[in-house]
Short mmCIF file of C-alpha atoms and ligand atoms in Angstrom, two decimals:
data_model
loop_
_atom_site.label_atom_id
_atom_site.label_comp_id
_atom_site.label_asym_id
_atom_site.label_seq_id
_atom_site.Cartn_x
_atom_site.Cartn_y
_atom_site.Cartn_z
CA UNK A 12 16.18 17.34 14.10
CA UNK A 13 16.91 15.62 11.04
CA UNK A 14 14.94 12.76 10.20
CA UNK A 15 17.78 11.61 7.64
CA UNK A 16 18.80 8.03 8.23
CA UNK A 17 21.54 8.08 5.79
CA UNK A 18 23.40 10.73 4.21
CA UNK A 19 25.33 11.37 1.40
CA UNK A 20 27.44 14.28 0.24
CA UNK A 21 30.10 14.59 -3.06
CA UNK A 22 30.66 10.91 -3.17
CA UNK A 23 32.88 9.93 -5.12
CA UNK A 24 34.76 6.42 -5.56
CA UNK A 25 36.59 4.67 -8.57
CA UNK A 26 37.97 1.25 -9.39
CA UNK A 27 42.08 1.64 -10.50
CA UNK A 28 42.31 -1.54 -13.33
CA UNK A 29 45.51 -3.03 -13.50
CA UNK A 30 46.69 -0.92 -16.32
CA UNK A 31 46.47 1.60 -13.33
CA UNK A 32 43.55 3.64 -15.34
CA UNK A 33 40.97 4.97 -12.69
CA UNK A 34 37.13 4.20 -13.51
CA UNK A 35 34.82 6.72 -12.05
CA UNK A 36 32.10 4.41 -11.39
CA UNK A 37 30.47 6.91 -8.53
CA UNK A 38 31.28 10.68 -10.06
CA UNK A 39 29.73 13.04 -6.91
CA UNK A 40 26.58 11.27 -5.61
CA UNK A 41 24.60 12.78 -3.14
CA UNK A 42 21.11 11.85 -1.98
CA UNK A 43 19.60 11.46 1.95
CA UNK A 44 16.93 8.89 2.85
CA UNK A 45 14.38 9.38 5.18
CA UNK A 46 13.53 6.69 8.19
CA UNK A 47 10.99 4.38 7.21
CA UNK A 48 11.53 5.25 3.68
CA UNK A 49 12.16 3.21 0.26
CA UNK A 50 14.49 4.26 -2.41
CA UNK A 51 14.81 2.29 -6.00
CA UNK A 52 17.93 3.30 -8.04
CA UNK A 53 17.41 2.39 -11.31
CA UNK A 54 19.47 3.15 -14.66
CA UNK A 55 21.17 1.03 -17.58
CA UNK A 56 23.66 -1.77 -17.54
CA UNK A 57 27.24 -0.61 -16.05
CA UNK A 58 26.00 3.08 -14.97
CA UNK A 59 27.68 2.81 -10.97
CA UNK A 60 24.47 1.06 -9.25
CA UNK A 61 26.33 -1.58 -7.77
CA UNK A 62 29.55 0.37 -7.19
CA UNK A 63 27.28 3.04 -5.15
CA UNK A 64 25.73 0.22 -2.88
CA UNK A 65 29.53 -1.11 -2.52
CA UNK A 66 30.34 2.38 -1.52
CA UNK A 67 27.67 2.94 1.00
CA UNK A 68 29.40 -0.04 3.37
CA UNK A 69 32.84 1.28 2.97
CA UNK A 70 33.78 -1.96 0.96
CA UNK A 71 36.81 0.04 0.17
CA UNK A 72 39.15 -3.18 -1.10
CA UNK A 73 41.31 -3.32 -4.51
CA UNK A 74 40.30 -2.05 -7.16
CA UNK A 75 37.81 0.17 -5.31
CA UNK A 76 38.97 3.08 -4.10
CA UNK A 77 37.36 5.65 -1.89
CA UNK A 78 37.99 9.15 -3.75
CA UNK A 79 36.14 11.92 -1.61
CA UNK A 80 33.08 12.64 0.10
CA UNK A 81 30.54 11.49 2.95
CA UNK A 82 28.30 9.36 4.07
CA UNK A 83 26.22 9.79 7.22
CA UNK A 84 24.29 7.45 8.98
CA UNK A 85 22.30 9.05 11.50
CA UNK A 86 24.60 11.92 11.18
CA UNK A 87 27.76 9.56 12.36
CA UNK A 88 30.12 10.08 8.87
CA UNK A 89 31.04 6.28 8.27
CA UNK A 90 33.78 7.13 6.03
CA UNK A 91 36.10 8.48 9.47
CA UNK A 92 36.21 4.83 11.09
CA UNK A 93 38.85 2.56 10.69
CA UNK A 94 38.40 -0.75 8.33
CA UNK A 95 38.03 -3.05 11.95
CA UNK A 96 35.57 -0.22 13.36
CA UNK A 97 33.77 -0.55 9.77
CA UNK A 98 33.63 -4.47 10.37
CA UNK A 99 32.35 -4.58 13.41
CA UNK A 100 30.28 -1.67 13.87
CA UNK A 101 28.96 -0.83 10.81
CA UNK A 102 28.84 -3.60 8.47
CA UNK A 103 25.33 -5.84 9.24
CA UNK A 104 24.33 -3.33 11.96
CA UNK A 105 24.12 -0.46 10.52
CA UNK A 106 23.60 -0.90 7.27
CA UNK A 107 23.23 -4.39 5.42
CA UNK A 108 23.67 -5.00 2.04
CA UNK A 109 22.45 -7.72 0.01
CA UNK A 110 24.95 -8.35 -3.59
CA UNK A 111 23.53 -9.45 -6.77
CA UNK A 112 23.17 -13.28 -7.21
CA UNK A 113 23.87 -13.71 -3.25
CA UNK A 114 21.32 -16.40 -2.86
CA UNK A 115 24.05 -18.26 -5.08
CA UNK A 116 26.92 -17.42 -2.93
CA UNK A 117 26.25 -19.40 -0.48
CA UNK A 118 28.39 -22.19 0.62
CA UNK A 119 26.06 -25.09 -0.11
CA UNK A 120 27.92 -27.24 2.72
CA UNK A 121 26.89 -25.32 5.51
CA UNK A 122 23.53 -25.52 7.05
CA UNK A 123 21.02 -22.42 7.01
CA UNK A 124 21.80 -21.99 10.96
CA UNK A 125 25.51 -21.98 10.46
CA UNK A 126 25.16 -18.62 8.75
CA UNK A 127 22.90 -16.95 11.15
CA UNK A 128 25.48 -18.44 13.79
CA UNK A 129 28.58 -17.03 12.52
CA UNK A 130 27.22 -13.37 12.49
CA UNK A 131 25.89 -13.73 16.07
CA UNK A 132 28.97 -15.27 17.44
CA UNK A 133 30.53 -12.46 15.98
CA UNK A 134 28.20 -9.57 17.16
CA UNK A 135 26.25 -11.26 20.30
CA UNK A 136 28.87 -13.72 21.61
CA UNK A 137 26.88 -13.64 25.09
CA UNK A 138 24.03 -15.85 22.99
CA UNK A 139 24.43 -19.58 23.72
CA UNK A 140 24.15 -22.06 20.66
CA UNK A 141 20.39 -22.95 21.89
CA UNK A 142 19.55 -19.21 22.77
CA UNK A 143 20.52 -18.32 19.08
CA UNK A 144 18.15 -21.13 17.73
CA UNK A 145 15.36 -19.82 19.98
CA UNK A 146 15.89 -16.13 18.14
CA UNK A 147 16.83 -17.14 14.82
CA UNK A 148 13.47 -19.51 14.88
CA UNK A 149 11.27 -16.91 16.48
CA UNK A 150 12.54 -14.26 13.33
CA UNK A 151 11.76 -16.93 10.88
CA UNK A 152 8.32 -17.33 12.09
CA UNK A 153 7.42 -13.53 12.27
CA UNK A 154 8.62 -12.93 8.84
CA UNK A 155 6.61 -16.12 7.64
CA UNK A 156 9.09 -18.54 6.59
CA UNK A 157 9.44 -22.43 8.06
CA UNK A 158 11.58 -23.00 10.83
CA UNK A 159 13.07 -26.19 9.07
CA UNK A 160 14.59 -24.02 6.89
CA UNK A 161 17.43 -23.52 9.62
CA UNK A 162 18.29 -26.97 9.51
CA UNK A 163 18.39 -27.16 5.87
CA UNK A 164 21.64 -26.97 3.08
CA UNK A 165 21.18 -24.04 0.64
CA UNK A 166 20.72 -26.70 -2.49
CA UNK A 167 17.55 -27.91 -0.77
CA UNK A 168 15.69 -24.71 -0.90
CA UNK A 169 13.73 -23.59 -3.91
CA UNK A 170 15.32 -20.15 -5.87
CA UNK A 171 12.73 -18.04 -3.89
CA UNK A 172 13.16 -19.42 -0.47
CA UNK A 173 16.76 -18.93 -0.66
CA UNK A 174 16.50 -15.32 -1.54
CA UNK A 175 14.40 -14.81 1.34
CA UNK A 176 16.58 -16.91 3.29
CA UNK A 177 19.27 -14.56 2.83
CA UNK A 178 17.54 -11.41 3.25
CA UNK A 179 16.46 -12.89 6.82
CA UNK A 180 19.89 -13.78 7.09
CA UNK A 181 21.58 -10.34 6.37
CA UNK A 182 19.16 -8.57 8.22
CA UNK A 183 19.26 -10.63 11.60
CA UNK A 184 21.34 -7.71 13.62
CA UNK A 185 18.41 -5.37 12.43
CA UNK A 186 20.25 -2.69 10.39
CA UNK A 187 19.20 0.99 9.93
CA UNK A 188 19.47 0.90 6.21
CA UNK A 189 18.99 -2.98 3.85
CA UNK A 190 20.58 -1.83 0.14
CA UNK A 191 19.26 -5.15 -1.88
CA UNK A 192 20.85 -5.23 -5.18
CA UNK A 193 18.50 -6.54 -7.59
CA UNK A 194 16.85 -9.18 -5.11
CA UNK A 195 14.31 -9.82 -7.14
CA UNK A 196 15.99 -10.76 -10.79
CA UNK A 197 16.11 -14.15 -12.32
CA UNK A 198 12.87 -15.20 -9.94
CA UNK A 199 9.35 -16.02 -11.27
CA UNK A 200 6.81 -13.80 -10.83
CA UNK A 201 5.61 -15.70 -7.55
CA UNK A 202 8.63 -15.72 -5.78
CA UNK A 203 9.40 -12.02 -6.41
CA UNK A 204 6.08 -11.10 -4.68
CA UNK A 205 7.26 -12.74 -1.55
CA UNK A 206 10.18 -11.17 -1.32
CA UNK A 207 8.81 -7.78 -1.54
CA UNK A 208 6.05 -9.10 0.84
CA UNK A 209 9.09 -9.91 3.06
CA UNK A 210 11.45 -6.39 2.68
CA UNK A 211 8.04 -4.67 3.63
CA UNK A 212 7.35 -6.84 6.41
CA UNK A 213 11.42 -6.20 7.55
CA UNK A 214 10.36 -2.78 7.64
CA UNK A 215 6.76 -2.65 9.06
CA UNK A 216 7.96 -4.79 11.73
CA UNK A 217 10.97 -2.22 12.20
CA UNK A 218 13.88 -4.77 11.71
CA UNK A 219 14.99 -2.35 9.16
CA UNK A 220 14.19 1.21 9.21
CA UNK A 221 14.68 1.98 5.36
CA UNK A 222 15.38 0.41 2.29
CA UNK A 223 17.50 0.98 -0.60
CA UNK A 224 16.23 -1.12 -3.52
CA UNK A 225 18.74 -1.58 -6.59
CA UNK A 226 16.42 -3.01 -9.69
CA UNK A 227 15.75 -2.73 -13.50
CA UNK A 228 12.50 -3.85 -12.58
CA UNK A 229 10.71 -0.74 -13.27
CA UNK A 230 7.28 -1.67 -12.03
CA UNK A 231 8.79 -3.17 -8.76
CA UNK A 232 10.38 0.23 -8.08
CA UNK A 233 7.06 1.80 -8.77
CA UNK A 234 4.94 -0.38 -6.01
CA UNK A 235 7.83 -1.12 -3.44
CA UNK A 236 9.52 2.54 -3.15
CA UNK A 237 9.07 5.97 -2.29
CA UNK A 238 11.32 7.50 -4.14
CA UNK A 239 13.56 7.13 -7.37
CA UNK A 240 16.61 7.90 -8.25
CA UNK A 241 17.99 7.38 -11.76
CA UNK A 242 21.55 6.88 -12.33
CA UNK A 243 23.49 7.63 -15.65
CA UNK A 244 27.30 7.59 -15.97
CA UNK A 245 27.91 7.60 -12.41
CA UNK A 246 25.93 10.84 -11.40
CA UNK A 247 22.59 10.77 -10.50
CA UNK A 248 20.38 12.75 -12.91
CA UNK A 249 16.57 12.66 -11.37
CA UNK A 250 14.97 11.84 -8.27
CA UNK A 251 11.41 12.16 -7.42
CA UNK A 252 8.76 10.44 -6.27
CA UNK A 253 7.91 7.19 -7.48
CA UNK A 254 4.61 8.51 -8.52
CA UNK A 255 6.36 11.29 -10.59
CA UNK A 256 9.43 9.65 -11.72
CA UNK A 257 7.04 7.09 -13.51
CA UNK A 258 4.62 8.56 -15.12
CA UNK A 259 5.96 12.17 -15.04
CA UNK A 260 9.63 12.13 -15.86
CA UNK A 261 11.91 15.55 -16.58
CA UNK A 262 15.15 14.67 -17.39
CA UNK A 263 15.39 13.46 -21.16
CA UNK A 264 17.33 10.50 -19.48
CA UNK A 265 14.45 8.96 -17.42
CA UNK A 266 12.31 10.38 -20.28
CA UNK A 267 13.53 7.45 -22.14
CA UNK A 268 13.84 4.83 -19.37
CA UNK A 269 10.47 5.26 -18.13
CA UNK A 270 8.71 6.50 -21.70
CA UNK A 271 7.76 2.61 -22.44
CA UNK A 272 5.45 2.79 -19.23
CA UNK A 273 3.67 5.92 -19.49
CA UNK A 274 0.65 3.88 -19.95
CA UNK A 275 -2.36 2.32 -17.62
CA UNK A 276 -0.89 0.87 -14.46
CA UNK A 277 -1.97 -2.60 -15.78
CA UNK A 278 0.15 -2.13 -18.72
CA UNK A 279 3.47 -1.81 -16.96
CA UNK A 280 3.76 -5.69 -16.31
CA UNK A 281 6.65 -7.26 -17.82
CA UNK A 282 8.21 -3.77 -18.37
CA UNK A 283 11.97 -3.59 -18.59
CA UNK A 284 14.20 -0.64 -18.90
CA UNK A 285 13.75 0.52 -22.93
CA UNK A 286 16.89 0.39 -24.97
CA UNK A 287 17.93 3.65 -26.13
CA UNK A 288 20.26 4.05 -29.02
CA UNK A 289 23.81 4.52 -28.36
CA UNK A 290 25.95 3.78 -25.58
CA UNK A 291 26.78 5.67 -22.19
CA UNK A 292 30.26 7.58 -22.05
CA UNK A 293 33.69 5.47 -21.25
CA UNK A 294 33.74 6.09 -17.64
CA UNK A 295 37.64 6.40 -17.85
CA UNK A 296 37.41 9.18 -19.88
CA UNK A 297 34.12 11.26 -18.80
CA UNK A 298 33.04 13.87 -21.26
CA UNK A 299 32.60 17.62 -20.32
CA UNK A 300 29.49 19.09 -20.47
CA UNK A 301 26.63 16.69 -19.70
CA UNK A 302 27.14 12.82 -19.61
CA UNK A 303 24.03 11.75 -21.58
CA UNK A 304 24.03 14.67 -24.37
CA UNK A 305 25.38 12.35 -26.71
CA UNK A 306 22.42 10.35 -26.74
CA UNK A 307 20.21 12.81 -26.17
CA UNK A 308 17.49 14.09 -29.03
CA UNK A 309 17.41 17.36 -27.60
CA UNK A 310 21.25 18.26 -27.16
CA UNK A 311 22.15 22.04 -28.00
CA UNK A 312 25.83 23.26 -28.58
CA UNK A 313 25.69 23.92 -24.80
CA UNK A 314 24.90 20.86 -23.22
CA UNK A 315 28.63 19.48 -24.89
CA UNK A 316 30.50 21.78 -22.13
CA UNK A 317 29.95 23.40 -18.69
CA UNK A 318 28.99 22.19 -15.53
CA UNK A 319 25.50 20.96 -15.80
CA UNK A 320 23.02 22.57 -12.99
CA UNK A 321 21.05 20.63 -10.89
CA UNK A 322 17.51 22.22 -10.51
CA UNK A 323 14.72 21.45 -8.36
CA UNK A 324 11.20 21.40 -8.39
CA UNK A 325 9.77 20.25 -4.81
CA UNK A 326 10.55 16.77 -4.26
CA UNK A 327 12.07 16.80 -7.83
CA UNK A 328 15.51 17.28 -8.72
CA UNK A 329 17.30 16.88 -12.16
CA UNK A 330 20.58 17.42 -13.93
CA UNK A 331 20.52 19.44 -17.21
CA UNK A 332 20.75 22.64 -19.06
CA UNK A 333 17.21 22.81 -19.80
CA UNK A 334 14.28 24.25 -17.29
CA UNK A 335 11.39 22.49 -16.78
CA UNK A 336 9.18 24.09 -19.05
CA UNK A 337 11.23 23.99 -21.95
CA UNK A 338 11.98 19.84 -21.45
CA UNK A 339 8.11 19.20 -21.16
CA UNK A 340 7.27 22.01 -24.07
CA UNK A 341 9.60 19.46 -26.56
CA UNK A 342 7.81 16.38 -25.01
CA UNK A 343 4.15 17.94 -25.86
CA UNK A 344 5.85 19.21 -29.52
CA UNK A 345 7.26 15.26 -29.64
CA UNK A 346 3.58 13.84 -28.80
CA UNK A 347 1.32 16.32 -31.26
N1 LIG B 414 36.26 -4.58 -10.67
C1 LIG B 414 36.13 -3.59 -11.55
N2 LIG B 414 37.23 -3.05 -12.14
C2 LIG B 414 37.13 -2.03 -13.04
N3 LIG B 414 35.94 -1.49 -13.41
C3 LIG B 414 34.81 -1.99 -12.86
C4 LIG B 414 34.85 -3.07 -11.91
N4 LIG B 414 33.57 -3.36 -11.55
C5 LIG B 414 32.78 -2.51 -12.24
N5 LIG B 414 33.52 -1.68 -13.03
C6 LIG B 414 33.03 -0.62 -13.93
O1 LIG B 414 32.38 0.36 -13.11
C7 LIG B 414 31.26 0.88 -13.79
C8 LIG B 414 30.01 0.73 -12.92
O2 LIG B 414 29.73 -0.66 -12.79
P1 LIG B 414 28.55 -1.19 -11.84
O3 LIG B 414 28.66 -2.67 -11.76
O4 LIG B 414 28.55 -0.43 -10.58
O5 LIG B 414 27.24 -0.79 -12.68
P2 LIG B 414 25.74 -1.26 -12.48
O6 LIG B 414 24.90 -0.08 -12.80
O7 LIG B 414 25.57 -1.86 -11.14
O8 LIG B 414 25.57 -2.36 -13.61
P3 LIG B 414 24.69 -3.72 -13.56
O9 LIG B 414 23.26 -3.27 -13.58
O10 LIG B 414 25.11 -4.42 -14.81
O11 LIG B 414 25.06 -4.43 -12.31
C9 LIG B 414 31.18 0.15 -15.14
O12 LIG B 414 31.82 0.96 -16.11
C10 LIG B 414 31.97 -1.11 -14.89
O13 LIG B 414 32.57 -1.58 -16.08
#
């Protein structure tokens, strides 16, 4: 039986602008995760990150549209239930998902509680005000964080608290699959430890059985997940290990995202994604041939049309017209 937890097959989804122009944000994403395992996606400014963690809940609403494709959780294909089933069976449950800059969003008159309250009045309307309390206190002490926090207004709590607020907040109904979108951005160094200390503690304690972990962080990725998955106009064009993806990249893509880090583990603090020269494709207007050969050093006539294959290499998979051996033969001719 498959140990998939989540599934995904030819997705595809687009925002319409009001010019009525369609943006293909997610071009034909597909990718499974594992139970118990941790996926980063990673990739520049703009390339569908967020859009593809949108997707994943079915957050279908103007101007995202749902164009084609599946995705399974536990084999159940979310994209055949109705918005209401969505709402109510999917959304928190099943999968969770954690937007940029939520710590921010929210409402700073409501006490921490209130939150917690709404979703179980919602989703376990059996629970009585007290009984709620009892479980929303006995989560906050197992993953470590005060149980005056429940009593407190969002404006009280310090950047880092918050963010862990939230992720015990989102995660309270115990959902198969937490997608955090950069959780860990505009936090100190500190703070961002103890949320990862927290997501793995979500999932050692099996509140949430896998983890998809949106970041530019590059060295985060490398110590919290399993697996990578680099993004680039919408498609995804490698996925590995984190191991591999790091220090042994194929595509010339993550060549150039991860090339600043292919140095001693110590020396990948502080690490950001490296700017590459040029800009990614108008995702209006997608180019034929391979997305990224425009900014790519080692572009041939035929990377500028065709469909690009996808090969694979064990737990490796990548997106170009070029083999293996021929992409790492340049990168030895690059380094000599
Ligand atoms: N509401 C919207 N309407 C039209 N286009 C949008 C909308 N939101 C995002 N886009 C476009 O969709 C594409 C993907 O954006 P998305 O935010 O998913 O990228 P991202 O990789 O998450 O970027 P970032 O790291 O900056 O969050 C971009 O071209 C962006 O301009």
């Amino acid at each position: 039986m498959s140990t998939h937890i989540l599934e995904v097959s030819g997705l595809k989804t687009y925002y319409k602008t009001r010019l009525k122009e369609k943006v293909f944000a997610v071009d034909g994403v597909d990718f499974e995760l594992e139970e118990g395992k941790t996926l980063g996606i990673a990739g520049e400014s703009g390339c569908g990150k967020s859009t593809l963690a949108l997707s994943l809940m079915g957050f279908y609403f103007p101007p995202l549209h749902y164009g084609s494709g599946s995705i399974r959780i536990h084999g159940n294909d979310i994209m055949k239930l109705s918005k209401e089933q969505l709402r109510s069976q999917v959304s928190g449950r099943e999968i969770a998902y954690i937007p940029q800059a939520a710590m921010n969003a929210l409402n700073p008159t409501l006490r921490i509680i209130h939150f917690i309250e709404d979703i179980l009045k919602e989703h376990r309307p059996e629970l009585s005000k007290k009984q709620v309390w009892e479980l929303a206190a006995e989560r906050f002490k197992t993953l470590n964080l005060p149980e005056k926090v429940l009593k407190s207004y969002p404006n009280e709590l310090s950047g880092g608290m918050k963010q862990r607020t939230v992720i015990a907040i989102s995660t309270i109904l115990n959902p198969k699959v937490l997608i955090a979108d950069e959780p860990t951005s505009a936090l100190d160094v500190t703070s961002q430890k103890a949320v990862i200390k927290l997501m793995k503690d979500l999932l050692d304690k099996k509140y949430i059985r896998s983890l998809v972990f949106i970041t530019h962080e590059l060295p985060l990725l490398y110590h919290v997940t399993d697996e990578i998955m680099v993004m680039y106009a919408g498609e995804i064009v490698e996925r590995g290990t984190a191991e591999q993806m790091i220090f042994d990249p194929v595509h010339p893509y993550t060549k150039k995202l991860m090339g600043s880090i292919l140095v001693p583990e110590e020396g990948m603090k502080g690490q950001k994604l490296a700017a590459i020269p040029g800009a990614p494709p108008n995702l209006k207007q997608v180019p034929p041939g391979c997305r990224f050969a425009e900014r790519c050093t080692y572009a041939q006539d035929e990377c500028l049309v065709g469909k690009v294959p996808v090969h694979t290499n064990g737990s490796n998979q990548y997106r170009c017209h070029f083999d293996t051996e021929t992409l790492k033969e340049w990168y030895a001719h690059e380094q000599s």
